[in-house]
Every structure is written in C-alpha cells, then in structure tokens.
Amino acid sequence: MSVSSFEILPDDILYGIFDYLSPVDVLRSFFSLTKRLSNMIINEYLWHIHIGDSTMSLLMFNDHCQNVLKLIGSRVVSLRLTLTNTIGGWSLISSSLQYHQTILLQRLHLIDIKPHEFDKLLRNHLIKQLHTLLVDVTLSNPFNSLQIEGVYLVKVCSQLPLLRICRLSFNHDNGNVNQIKNYSLGYQMTLPNLLNANHLRTLTIGIHTSYFLQRLLLCIPFIENLSVGIQDQYINENDANEIISMPTTIDAHLLRYLSRLFIHCVNRISFHRTIGLLSSVFGQLCHLSLKLEAFTLISGPLIISGDIIQQVCIDRLKPMATYNLNLLLYVQNDLKEKIIFNSFFKVPFTHQQRPRVVIQECDKFDLSDMYHRFMVYTLPYNDTILSSFMFSRDLEKSCQMSINAIDLFSRANELVLSGYKKTNRLSDLGNCRSFISSLVPWSLLTKISVDGGEVITSVRLESILCLAYNVHTLQIHDDRGILPRAILLNTDNLGTRVYYQIKSLDIYDVTLTLQNAQRFCTLLANRLPNLKKLSFNICYSYHEWKLNLSRATDGKNKYTKRIANLIYFLADHLQQLVSLHINFLNLTFSETPCFPHLIRRQLHQYPPNRLYRLQCSFNLIQIWF
C-alpha cells in the first residue's frame, strides 16, 4: 500500500493498526510519513509504554528515552519501567519526561527501582496526577531492608492525593524490628498522614508486623482489596516468661468496603495475631487468599492444624466466597504419628470439589529428624514459583488425566529444583512420557533454579530444559561446582543446550576463586558467547586456599588489575552482554580483594570498549553495558 492510499484510511482503522505494534514501531514506521500521521501520533494517540527488561542494554534504554519519551512523553497515560540491572535508569527516564511541561501519566509501574531513585521520583511534579502506582522489587533490592515500617507508604500517599491503587512490595527487615514498647511512638509519627488518602481502594504491601497492620487498618477506611505480609518476632510457647498477646479484633464497620483479602504469614504467631485482628471481616469477603510458612507444634495455644484452618478461616467466610490456600508446615516431633498432617484429611474443606485441595508430604533433605514437613494448597495454584517437590504422587492422584497444566498453575514462571537425586522425582519431571511431567506448565516457565549440586544430574537438567523451551534464565547454587563444570565443559551436551537456550546465567559456586576466575571466564566466553546477563561469585576463601591480601598499595593495585582484567575480557568476548554482576564472598575472614575506589579509578582511566555504567562496593561489582 502506498503512502497516499494509507493516508485516506479512517482514524479508527489506523488506531487498530497501532494496537498491534509497539510504541517504538509506531513512531519509526509512521511518524515521518505524513503530516496527518504525525499530528495523530503526537496529539491524539494515547500511549501505554513499557521500557526496559532484565536484558536491555544501556544503548537501547537511552534510545527509548531519547526517541520515544522525548517525542511523545506528554501523551503517555501508562508507563511501565523495568529497572532490573540498570544503574541510574530512572535519571535517564526523568530527564526525558522533564522535557515536557505537562503529561497525562496516570498509571506507573516500576520494577526494581532503588530507594534513592524512588525518592527523586516522589519529588517530581509530573507524577502528582497518578491514580495507580505499582512498585515491585527483587529480594536483593535495598527496599527490603527498611528499618521504619510504612515510611514509603506514607511518602507515597502524601505526595499522590489521587492515588487509588498502590502496590509497594517492600519487605520490612525483621532484624531491624523495634521492641513492642517502641511501636506506638514510631507509628504515631507516620501513619496518621494516611488518613488523607480517601481515594485509596487497592493496597498491596510486603512483609510487615501485625502491630503495624493493626494501626494501618484504622487509616484506610475505604479499602476494597488488601494484600499484606506479616512477620512478628518469634515467641517460644514453652517459655513461661513469654507473654502471648493477641490484638483486639478490628471493628468490621471500619472496613465495610473490604471484599478481597490476601494474607501471607511467615510464622505461627503472625498467623494467629493476623487472624485474630481480621476475624470480624471474614464474613463480608468475596475472596480470601492465605499463604503460610510456619514451624508449629502438635499442641499449644499457637498450634496450626486442619481444624484450626477450618474454624478460623473457612467457616467464617460467607457461603459463596472463594478462597486459595498455600500452606507449608514444619511440625516438630510429629514424624511418626503425623497428627497435624492427618488432621487436614479430616476437615470438611479438603473434601470439597472446589477448590480442589492437595495435601502432600515433602522431602526432609534440609531438615533434622525432628520435623515433619508437608504442604497444603488449593488448585488452581496462585503462586509464581513452583518447587519440584510439589509434583508428587499426591498431586498425581488429585488430577484427572485430561487436566491442563496451565489451568492448574496459570501464574507460574519459575521452577525450583531441590532435594536429593535419590529421593526427588526429577527423573519423572524430565520424562515427557510420564504423567507427572504433563502436570508441569512447561510453556509458562521462563526461569529454572537449581538448589544444590546434589539435586540433579547434567543429563536430567538438559532434558528438563528441553521441555521448558521458553526458559531463558538459569540460576545454579552449587557448593561443589558440579553443574557449572558440566556446562562449561559440555558434559552430556548440557553446555550445548544452555548455549542455544539460556540468555541469563546466575552461578553460585564456592570453588570459584580469584585464582581460577580467569579460566572460568575463558571457558564461559568460548562456550556461551551469546549471554546477555551474567552473575557469578568470587570466593576468596575456600578450604586450603586463602587469599593473602596485602594492604600495601602494590597489593591493592595487583588485585584491582586482576579484577579489572576480568571485566575487560568479558566485555570484549561477550558482545551481547548487557549486565554483569560479580559478587565477592568470604567464608572464613573479613578481608576482601575488591577496593571500590581503585576499581572505579581503573575503569575510568582505562574504560572498556563499550558504553557502560558502574556501581561498585567492597563485595559487589555491577556493570550495565
């Protein structure tokens, strides 16, 4: 079709064509064709833009900022930014948005933004009109080490008066939890500001304490959808000096609009306190999701059993309410009689057709003989991470032959392989002809994590990667270096499979030291030249080999040059690499071979042959190419 023929198409047809294309494709294909198309794109078309992913290069990120946001930033209504592995990514975005005097932005989704960049964002006048703010972070993000609970929730609500939907998935650092006597003072200083957030209808926060939740509930009277994680300090029920206090149940009239509730409890005291606090609202809920991981006893005031779940959760819901359960319990001194485990087979909710309930025991490979570990969950499963021990005969018995794995695990994107080769069922998972393998949503998986070198053989891992054909990220935690060597030396063709399929590789290998790191990088470059993201550790204390650090200038410069040479080598030989993380680990003493100021000076004086940004500390080097 010629330009002149395309010119006469109605606006609705053009908008329909635009919907099939990305913003970048629309701009590059149509913006400069005719004056009518240019005006339509700039003045009329509203944009929903996603910039970045975990493997976007610095050059491409800059291109999106300069040639997308600068051009049509004033018309962007919804913006999603993936800042994983970026360094100073928000500053690039902000500089492009500041180019416009006003913008229409109403929905902002930030993935893995850092605290200092988020502080800058909250001071930006261009976000005042937001009604939706979603912030998701990885476990390593500094947002998960906040000492003051709710500090960013208060900042957000005070800066965004129109906010209706908010997700701040930051986990409060339990190691920084204040004593109970100090709670009220801290919260009185912050939470009352939330009373101005009358528009807030949906709120998701990470793991906090039930004391914080108790005060929070008084500040969000119009909430309709609430998701919260709770972790209180451990209480020893056998200690007579410990006082087990329960909160006063919230007045249901204060939360009369609440209809959907998600609770994630990290221990048994958190579960009992949270249920006690919220028990009055269960009868008005349309949906309840309960996630729980806890060590429990066979008796006592904080026991968790099948009848407890039935009484305090299921029985309190109105008849037409739906619910999801995801319970992982470790029961002390119950291996023989299995009292708690058997209690779940006796309660009414496990015999209902909908939702279907799976009760299964788990391998105790990482526990002593004191604990009986088992899992209780409903189908469809609503978590994103699947553990290999879930695919057992218990699940097999619960499913019909015609079941669709995607219907069972529709949100799954990661499979964690754990256990011992002799006890887990990974041989069945890797066998495409086995029924248990058909229960895995292979097409949905994008990441596989291997938890230990004793978990799986290289042959079995290769077969699993073949089935999980959309997996592009592989994470290996191997204290003995068995699987990393199998990949780099192409044992049993595992290296070939990784070469064709994996773009992001994360290796934790205690045997990898500064002494053999150059050989590791050389093998890596030869075997996997197409990697886009690489993360590995350098352990500077392993068995008999210890790093003999010299605090003299010559010693520091020696190790700095050695580390810099690794960076130069990888930048030159892995041409598609956009993210490099080198972690420095020490098992026995406090020395480190990484001197940040020297690394920065070295790379400034002799930069890699590629555009880069650097972030460096005594135990971590991050580079964005």
Short mmCIF file of N, CA, C and O in Angstrom, two decimals, residues 134-245:
data_model
loop_
_atom_site.label_atom_id
_atom_site.label_comp_id
_atom_site.label_asym_id
_atom_site.label_seq_id
_atom_site.Cartn_x
_atom_site.Cartn_y
_atom_site.Cartn_z
N LEU A 134 2.46 1.10 41.03
CA LEU A 134 2.87 -0.28 41.33
C LEU A 134 4.38 -0.33 41.38
O LEU A 134 5.05 0.07 40.43
N VAL A 135 4.93 -0.81 42.50
CA VAL A 135 6.38 -0.92 42.65
C VAL A 135 6.70 -2.35 43.08
O VAL A 135 6.31 -2.79 44.16
N ASP A 136 7.42 -3.07 42.24
CA ASP A 136 7.86 -4.44 42.53
C ASP A 136 9.38 -4.45 42.62
O ASP A 136 10.06 -3.79 41.81
N VAL A 137 9.92 -5.20 43.58
CA VAL A 137 11.37 -5.25 43.76
C VAL A 137 11.81 -6.70 43.93
O VAL A 137 11.04 -7.56 44.35
N THR A 138 13.08 -6.95 43.61
CA THR A 138 13.67 -8.27 43.83
C THR A 138 14.11 -8.38 45.29
O THR A 138 14.18 -7.39 46.03
N LEU A 139 14.44 -9.60 45.70
CA LEU A 139 14.81 -9.83 47.11
C LEU A 139 16.10 -9.11 47.49
O LEU A 139 16.30 -8.77 48.66
N SER A 140 16.98 -8.87 46.53
CA SER A 140 18.26 -8.22 46.83
C SER A 140 18.15 -6.70 46.84
O SER A 140 19.12 -6.01 47.17
N ASN A 141 16.98 -6.16 46.52
CA ASN A 141 16.81 -4.71 46.48
C ASN A 141 16.90 -4.12 47.88
O ASN A 141 16.37 -4.68 48.84
N PRO A 142 17.58 -2.97 48.04
CA PRO A 142 17.68 -2.32 49.37
C PRO A 142 16.34 -1.98 50.00
O PRO A 142 16.27 -1.76 51.21
N PHE A 143 15.27 -1.93 49.21
CA PHE A 143 13.95 -1.65 49.76
C PHE A 143 13.52 -2.72 50.77
O PHE A 143 12.62 -2.48 51.58
N ASN A 144 14.14 -3.89 50.73
CA ASN A 144 13.78 -4.95 51.65
C ASN A 144 14.56 -4.89 52.95
O ASN A 144 14.54 -5.85 53.74
N SER A 145 15.24 -3.79 53.21
CA SER A 145 15.99 -3.62 54.46
C SER A 145 15.56 -2.35 55.19
O SER A 145 16.36 -1.75 55.91
N LEU A 146 14.33 -1.95 55.01
CA LEU A 146 13.85 -0.73 55.64
C LEU A 146 13.66 -0.94 57.14
O LEU A 146 13.10 -1.93 57.58
N GLN A 147 14.11 0.02 57.94
CA GLN A 147 14.00 -0.08 59.39
C GLN A 147 12.68 0.46 59.91
O GLN A 147 12.19 0.00 60.93
N ILE A 148 12.09 1.42 59.23
CA ILE A 148 10.85 2.02 59.69
C ILE A 148 9.71 1.51 58.81
O ILE A 148 9.69 1.74 57.60
N GLU A 149 8.76 0.82 59.42
CA GLU A 149 7.66 0.26 58.67
C GLU A 149 6.73 1.36 58.16
O GLU A 149 6.38 2.28 58.89
N GLY A 150 6.35 1.24 56.91
CA GLY A 150 5.37 2.16 56.35
C GLY A 150 5.89 3.51 55.94
O GLY A 150 5.10 4.35 55.50
N VAL A 151 7.20 3.74 56.04
CA VAL A 151 7.71 5.07 55.77
C VAL A 151 7.44 5.46 54.31
O VAL A 151 7.07 6.61 54.02
N TYR A 152 7.58 4.52 53.38
CA TYR A 152 7.35 4.85 51.97
C TYR A 152 5.87 4.86 51.63
O TYR A 152 5.44 5.57 50.71
N LEU A 153 5.08 4.10 52.33
CA LEU A 153 3.64 4.18 52.13
C LEU A 153 3.13 5.57 52.48
O LEU A 153 2.30 6.14 51.78
N VAL A 154 3.65 6.13 53.57
CA VAL A 154 3.27 7.48 53.97
C VAL A 154 3.76 8.50 52.95
O VAL A 154 3.03 9.42 52.55
N LYS A 155 5.01 8.35 52.49
CA LYS A 155 5.55 9.27 51.49
C LYS A 155 4.70 9.28 50.22
O LYS A 155 4.36 10.33 49.67
N VAL A 156 4.35 8.08 49.77
CA VAL A 156 3.59 7.96 48.53
C VAL A 156 2.21 8.60 48.67
O VAL A 156 1.78 9.40 47.83
N CYS A 157 1.51 8.26 49.76
CA CYS A 157 0.15 8.77 49.93
C CYS A 157 0.12 10.29 50.15
O CYS A 157 -0.83 10.96 49.75
N SER A 158 1.17 10.82 50.75
CA SER A 158 1.20 12.27 50.97
C SER A 158 1.54 13.03 49.70
O SER A 158 1.15 14.20 49.55
N GLN A 159 2.24 12.37 48.77
CA GLN A 159 2.63 13.04 47.53
C GLN A 159 1.63 12.83 46.39
O GLN A 159 1.61 13.60 45.43
N LEU A 160 0.81 11.77 46.50
CA LEU A 160 -0.11 11.44 45.41
C LEU A 160 -1.54 11.45 45.93
O LEU A 160 -2.11 10.42 46.29
N PRO A 161 -2.18 12.59 45.97
CA PRO A 161 -3.51 12.72 46.58
C PRO A 161 -4.61 11.99 45.83
O PRO A 161 -5.66 11.72 46.41
N LEU A 162 -4.41 11.64 44.55
CA LEU A 162 -5.44 10.98 43.76
C LEU A 162 -5.26 9.47 43.70
O LEU A 162 -6.00 8.78 42.98
N LEU A 163 -4.31 8.95 44.45
CA LEU A 163 -3.94 7.54 44.35
C LEU A 163 -5.10 6.64 44.78
O LEU A 163 -5.64 6.76 45.87
N ARG A 164 -5.45 5.69 43.90
CA ARG A 164 -6.50 4.72 44.18
C ARG A 164 -5.95 3.30 44.31
O ARG A 164 -6.47 2.50 45.06
N ILE A 165 -4.93 2.99 43.53
CA ILE A 165 -4.35 1.64 43.53
C ILE A 165 -2.86 1.77 43.83
O ILE A 165 -2.14 2.50 43.13
N CYS A 166 -2.39 1.08 44.87
CA CYS A 166 -0.99 1.21 45.28
C CYS A 166 -0.43 -0.17 45.62
O CYS A 166 -1.05 -0.95 46.36
N ARG A 167 0.74 -0.47 45.07
CA ARG A 167 1.46 -1.69 45.42
C ARG A 167 2.91 -1.33 45.73
O ARG A 167 3.65 -0.87 44.86
N LEU A 168 3.31 -1.53 46.98
CA LEU A 168 4.69 -1.30 47.42
C LEU A 168 5.18 -2.60 48.04
O LEU A 168 5.03 -2.82 49.24
N SER A 169 5.74 -3.45 47.24
CA SER A 169 6.09 -4.81 47.68
C SER A 169 7.45 -4.85 48.38
O SER A 169 8.33 -5.62 48.01
N PHE A 170 7.61 -3.98 49.39
CA PHE A 170 8.86 -3.94 50.14
C PHE A 170 8.70 -4.77 51.41
O PHE A 170 7.71 -4.62 52.14
N ASN A 171 9.68 -5.61 51.70
CA ASN A 171 9.65 -6.41 52.92
C ASN A 171 10.43 -5.71 54.02
O ASN A 171 11.60 -5.37 53.85
N HIS A 172 9.77 -5.48 55.13
CA HIS A 172 10.44 -4.90 56.30
C HIS A 172 11.48 -5.88 56.81
O HIS A 172 11.23 -7.08 56.90
N ASP A 173 12.66 -5.38 57.15
CA ASP A 173 13.75 -6.22 57.65
C ASP A 173 13.45 -6.61 59.09
O ASP A 173 13.49 -5.79 59.99
N ASN A 174 13.15 -7.89 59.29
CA ASN A 174 12.79 -8.35 60.63
C ASN A 174 13.94 -8.20 61.61
O ASN A 174 13.73 -8.09 62.82
N GLY A 175 15.17 -8.16 61.12
CA GLY A 175 16.31 -7.96 62.01
C GLY A 175 16.35 -6.56 62.60
O GLY A 175 17.03 -6.32 63.60
N ASN A 176 15.60 -5.64 61.97
CA ASN A 176 15.56 -4.26 62.46
C ASN A 176 14.28 -3.94 63.23
O ASN A 176 14.00 -2.78 63.51
N VAL A 177 13.50 -4.99 63.53
CA VAL A 177 12.22 -4.76 64.20
C VAL A 177 12.45 -4.12 65.57
O VAL A 177 13.27 -4.58 66.36
N ASN A 178 11.73 -3.04 65.84
CA ASN A 178 11.81 -2.39 67.14
C ASN A 178 11.11 -3.23 68.20
O ASN A 178 10.31 -4.11 67.90
N GLN A 179 11.41 -2.98 69.44
CA GLN A 179 10.67 -3.63 70.52
C GLN A 179 9.24 -3.10 70.53
O GLN A 179 8.95 -1.99 70.12
N ILE A 180 8.33 -3.93 71.04
CA ILE A 180 6.91 -3.59 71.02
C ILE A 180 6.65 -2.26 71.72
O ILE A 180 5.83 -1.46 71.28
N LYS A 181 7.38 -2.00 72.79
CA LYS A 181 7.14 -0.76 73.54
C LYS A 181 7.46 0.48 72.72
O LYS A 181 7.02 1.59 73.06
N ASN A 182 8.24 0.32 71.64
CA ASN A 182 8.60 1.47 70.83
C ASN A 182 7.68 1.65 69.62
O ASN A 182 7.81 2.62 68.88
N TYR A 183 6.78 0.69 69.40
CA TYR A 183 5.97 0.74 68.21
C TYR A 183 5.10 2.00 68.14
O TYR A 183 5.09 2.71 67.15
N SER A 184 4.34 2.26 69.19
CA SER A 184 3.34 3.32 69.13
C SER A 184 3.94 4.67 68.80
O SER A 184 3.41 5.43 68.00
N LEU A 185 5.10 4.97 69.36
CA LEU A 185 5.74 6.25 69.10
C LEU A 185 6.08 6.38 67.61
O LEU A 185 5.79 7.38 66.97
N GLY A 186 6.70 5.32 67.06
CA GLY A 186 7.09 5.38 65.66
C GLY A 186 5.91 5.51 64.73
O GLY A 186 5.93 6.27 63.76
N TYR A 187 4.82 4.79 64.99
CA TYR A 187 3.69 4.81 64.10
C TYR A 187 2.87 6.09 64.25
O TYR A 187 2.28 6.57 63.29
N GLN A 188 2.81 6.64 65.43
CA GLN A 188 2.09 7.89 65.62
C GLN A 188 2.74 9.01 64.81
O GLN A 188 2.07 9.96 64.42
N MET A 189 4.02 8.86 64.56
CA MET A 189 4.72 9.88 63.79
C MET A 189 4.44 9.78 62.30
O MET A 189 4.65 10.74 61.57
N THR A 190 3.97 8.62 61.83
CA THR A 190 3.86 8.44 60.38
C THR A 190 2.46 8.13 59.90
O THR A 190 1.94 8.80 59.01
N LEU A 191 1.80 7.14 60.45
CA LEU A 191 0.58 6.63 59.86
C LEU A 191 -0.59 7.61 59.79
O LEU A 191 -1.39 7.51 58.85
N PRO A 192 -0.79 8.52 60.72
CA PRO A 192 -1.93 9.44 60.59
C PRO A 192 -1.99 10.19 59.27
O PRO A 192 -3.07 10.61 58.85
N ASN A 193 -0.85 10.36 58.62
CA ASN A 193 -0.86 11.04 57.33
C ASN A 193 -1.68 10.29 56.29
O ASN A 193 -2.13 10.86 55.30
N LEU A 194 -1.86 8.99 56.51
CA LEU A 194 -2.61 8.19 55.55
C LEU A 194 -4.10 8.51 55.58
O LEU A 194 -4.84 8.12 54.69
N LEU A 195 -4.55 9.16 56.62
CA LEU A 195 -5.97 9.48 56.71
C LEU A 195 -6.43 10.39 55.58
O LEU A 195 -7.62 10.50 55.30
N ASN A 196 -5.49 11.06 54.93
CA ASN A 196 -5.84 11.93 53.81
C ASN A 196 -6.04 11.13 52.51
O ASN A 196 -6.48 11.69 51.52
N ALA A 197 -5.68 9.84 52.55
CA ALA A 197 -5.74 9.03 51.33
C ALA A 197 -7.12 8.42 51.15
O ALA A 197 -7.30 7.21 51.13
N ASN A 198 -8.13 9.27 51.05
CA ASN A 198 -9.51 8.78 50.96
C ASN A 198 -9.81 8.08 49.65
O ASN A 198 -10.82 7.40 49.53
N HIS A 199 -8.96 8.22 48.64
CA HIS A 199 -9.20 7.60 47.35
C HIS A 199 -8.63 6.19 47.28
O HIS A 199 -8.91 5.47 46.32
N LEU A 200 -7.83 5.79 48.24
CA LEU A 200 -7.14 4.51 48.17
C LEU A 200 -8.14 3.36 48.27
O LEU A 200 -8.86 3.22 49.26
N ARG A 201 -8.17 2.51 47.23
CA ARG A 201 -9.10 1.39 47.19
C ARG A 201 -8.39 0.04 47.18
O ARG A 201 -8.93 -0.94 47.69
N THR A 202 -7.22 -0.03 46.57
CA THR A 202 -6.47 -1.29 46.49
C THR A 202 -5.06 -1.04 47.01
O THR A 202 -4.37 -0.13 46.54
N LEU A 203 -4.64 -1.85 47.97
CA LEU A 203 -3.32 -1.67 48.59
C LEU A 203 -2.64 -3.02 48.74
O LEU A 203 -3.22 -3.97 49.28
N THR A 204 -1.40 -3.09 48.27
CA THR A 204 -0.55 -4.27 48.44
C THR A 204 0.76 -3.82 49.04
O THR A 204 1.43 -2.93 48.50
N ILE A 205 1.12 -4.40 50.18
CA ILE A 205 2.41 -4.12 50.80
C ILE A 205 3.12 -5.44 51.09
O ILE A 205 2.50 -6.49 51.13
N GLY A 206 4.43 -5.36 51.29
CA GLY A 206 5.23 -6.55 51.58
C GLY A 206 5.08 -6.97 53.03
O GLY A 206 4.09 -6.69 53.70
N ILE A 207 6.11 -7.65 53.53
CA ILE A 207 6.06 -8.22 54.87
C ILE A 207 6.33 -7.15 55.92
O ILE A 207 7.37 -6.49 55.89
N HIS A 208 5.38 -7.01 56.85
CA HIS A 208 5.49 -6.09 57.98
C HIS A 208 5.10 -6.84 59.25
O HIS A 208 4.98 -8.07 59.23
N THR A 209 4.89 -6.13 60.35
CA THR A 209 4.46 -6.77 61.58
C THR A 209 2.96 -6.57 61.77
O THR A 209 2.37 -5.65 61.21
N SER A 210 2.35 -7.42 62.59
CA SER A 210 0.92 -7.28 62.85
C SER A 210 0.62 -6.01 63.64
O SER A 210 -0.49 -5.47 63.56
N TYR A 211 1.60 -5.50 64.38
CA TYR A 211 1.42 -4.25 65.10
C TYR A 211 1.25 -3.08 64.13
O TYR A 211 0.45 -2.17 64.34
N PHE A 212 2.02 -3.13 63.06
CA PHE A 212 1.87 -2.12 62.02
C PHE A 212 0.52 -2.25 61.32
O PHE A 212 -0.18 -1.26 61.07
N LEU A 213 0.15 -3.49 60.99
CA LEU A 213 -1.13 -3.73 60.32
C LEU A 213 -2.29 -3.22 61.17
O LEU A 213 -3.25 -2.65 60.64
N GLN A 214 -2.20 -3.41 62.47
CA GLN A 214 -3.28 -3.01 63.37
C GLN A 214 -3.56 -1.51 63.27
O GLN A 214 -4.70 -1.07 63.24
N ARG A 215 -2.49 -0.72 63.18
CA ARG A 215 -2.67 0.73 63.05
C ARG A 215 -3.01 1.13 61.62
O ARG A 215 -3.75 2.07 61.39
N LEU A 216 -2.48 0.38 60.66
CA LEU A 216 -2.76 0.69 59.26
C LEU A 216 -4.25 0.58 58.95
O LEU A 216 -4.81 1.40 58.21
N LEU A 217 -4.89 -0.44 59.49
CA LEU A 217 -6.31 -0.67 59.20
C LEU A 217 -7.19 0.51 59.62
O LEU A 217 -8.26 0.73 59.03
N LEU A 218 -6.74 1.26 60.60
CA LEU A 218 -7.51 2.43 61.05
C LEU A 218 -7.39 3.60 60.09
O LEU A 218 -8.15 4.57 60.19
N CYS A 219 -6.42 3.52 59.17
CA CYS A 219 -6.12 4.65 58.30
C CYS A 219 -6.60 4.47 56.87
O CYS A 219 -6.40 5.36 56.03
N ILE A 220 -7.18 3.33 56.54
CA ILE A 220 -7.61 3.07 55.15
C ILE A 220 -9.08 2.62 55.15
O ILE A 220 -9.39 1.49 54.75
N PRO A 221 -10.00 3.47 55.57
CA PRO A 221 -11.40 3.06 55.76
C PRO A 221 -12.13 2.69 54.47
O PRO A 221 -13.17 2.03 54.53
N PHE A 222 -11.62 3.10 53.30
CA PHE A 222 -12.32 2.84 52.06
C PHE A 222 -11.68 1.70 51.25
O PHE A 222 -12.01 1.51 50.09
N ILE A 223 -10.79 0.96 51.88
CA ILE A 223 -10.06 -0.09 51.17
C ILE A 223 -11.02 -1.20 50.74
O ILE A 223 -11.91 -1.61 51.49
N GLU A 224 -10.83 -1.69 49.50
CA GLU A 224 -11.65 -2.76 48.96
C GLU A 224 -10.85 -4.04 48.75
O GLU A 224 -11.37 -5.14 48.89
N ASN A 225 -9.58 -3.87 48.42
CA ASN A 225 -8.72 -5.02 48.11
C ASN A 225 -7.41 -4.83 48.85
O ASN A 225 -6.66 -3.89 48.56
N LEU A 226 -7.11 -5.71 49.81
CA LEU A 226 -5.93 -5.56 50.66
C LEU A 226 -5.07 -6.81 50.59
O LEU A 226 -5.57 -7.93 50.75
N SER A 227 -3.77 -6.60 50.37
CA SER A 227 -2.80 -7.70 50.35
C SER A 227 -1.63 -7.32 51.24
O SER A 227 -1.02 -6.26 51.05
N VAL A 228 -1.30 -8.18 52.20
CA VAL A 228 -0.28 -7.83 53.18
C VAL A 228 0.45 -9.08 53.66
O VAL A 228 -0.14 -10.16 53.76
N GLY A 229 1.74 -8.94 53.94
CA GLY A 229 2.54 -10.00 54.54
C GLY A 229 2.85 -9.65 55.98
O GLY A 229 3.07 -8.48 56.30
N ILE A 230 2.87 -10.66 56.86
CA ILE A 230 3.08 -10.41 58.28
C ILE A 230 4.17 -11.33 58.82
O ILE A 230 4.16 -12.54 58.59
N GLN A 231 5.10 -10.73 59.56
CA GLN A 231 6.12 -11.49 60.29
C GLN A 231 6.38 -10.81 61.63
O GLN A 231 6.98 -9.75 61.70
N ASP A 232 5.92 -11.46 62.69
CA ASP A 232 6.18 -10.97 64.05
C ASP A 232 7.36 -11.72 64.64
O ASP A 232 7.78 -12.78 64.15
N GLN A 233 7.91 -11.16 65.71
CA GLN A 233 9.04 -11.80 66.37
C GLN A 233 8.62 -13.15 66.96
O GLN A 233 7.50 -13.32 67.45
N TYR A 234 9.55 -14.09 66.88
CA TYR A 234 9.28 -15.44 67.35
C TYR A 234 9.00 -15.46 68.85
O TYR A 234 9.64 -14.75 69.63
N ILE A 235 8.02 -16.27 69.24
CA ILE A 235 7.69 -16.46 70.65
C ILE A 235 7.81 -17.94 70.99
O ILE A 235 7.24 -18.79 70.30
N ASN A 236 8.55 -18.23 72.03
CA ASN A 236 8.70 -19.61 72.50
C ASN A 236 7.55 -19.94 73.44
O ASN A 236 7.48 -19.45 74.55
N GLU A 237 6.64 -20.80 72.97
CA GLU A 237 5.46 -21.13 73.78
C GLU A 237 5.80 -21.92 75.03
O GLU A 237 5.01 -21.97 75.97
N ASN A 238 6.97 -22.53 75.04
CA ASN A 238 7.36 -23.33 76.20
C ASN A 238 8.03 -22.49 77.29
O ASN A 238 8.32 -23.00 78.37
N ASP A 239 8.30 -21.25 76.98
CA ASP A 239 8.96 -20.37 77.94
C ASP A 239 7.90 -19.64 78.76
O ASP A 239 7.11 -18.86 78.23
N ALA A 240 7.88 -19.89 80.06
CA ALA A 240 6.86 -19.29 80.93
C ALA A 240 6.97 -17.78 80.98
O ALA A 240 6.01 -17.09 81.33
N ASN A 241 8.15 -17.24 80.66
CA ASN A 241 8.34 -15.79 80.71
C ASN A 241 7.79 -15.08 79.48
O ASN A 241 7.65 -13.86 79.48
N GLU A 242 7.50 -15.84 78.42
CA GLU A 242 6.97 -15.22 77.21
C GLU A 242 5.46 -14.96 77.36
O GLU A 242 4.71 -15.83 77.80
N ILE A 243 5.04 -13.79 77.00
CA ILE A 243 3.63 -13.43 77.06
C ILE A 243 3.06 -13.43 75.65
O ILE A 243 3.53 -12.71 74.77
N ILE A 244 2.08 -14.30 75.42
CA ILE A 244 1.46 -14.41 74.11
C ILE A 244 0.23 -13.52 74.10
O ILE A 244 -0.82 -13.85 74.66
N SER A 245 0.36 -12.34 73.49
CA SER A 245 -0.74 -11.37 73.46
C SER A 245 -1.40 -11.39 72.10
O SER A 245 -0.74 -11.54 71.08
#
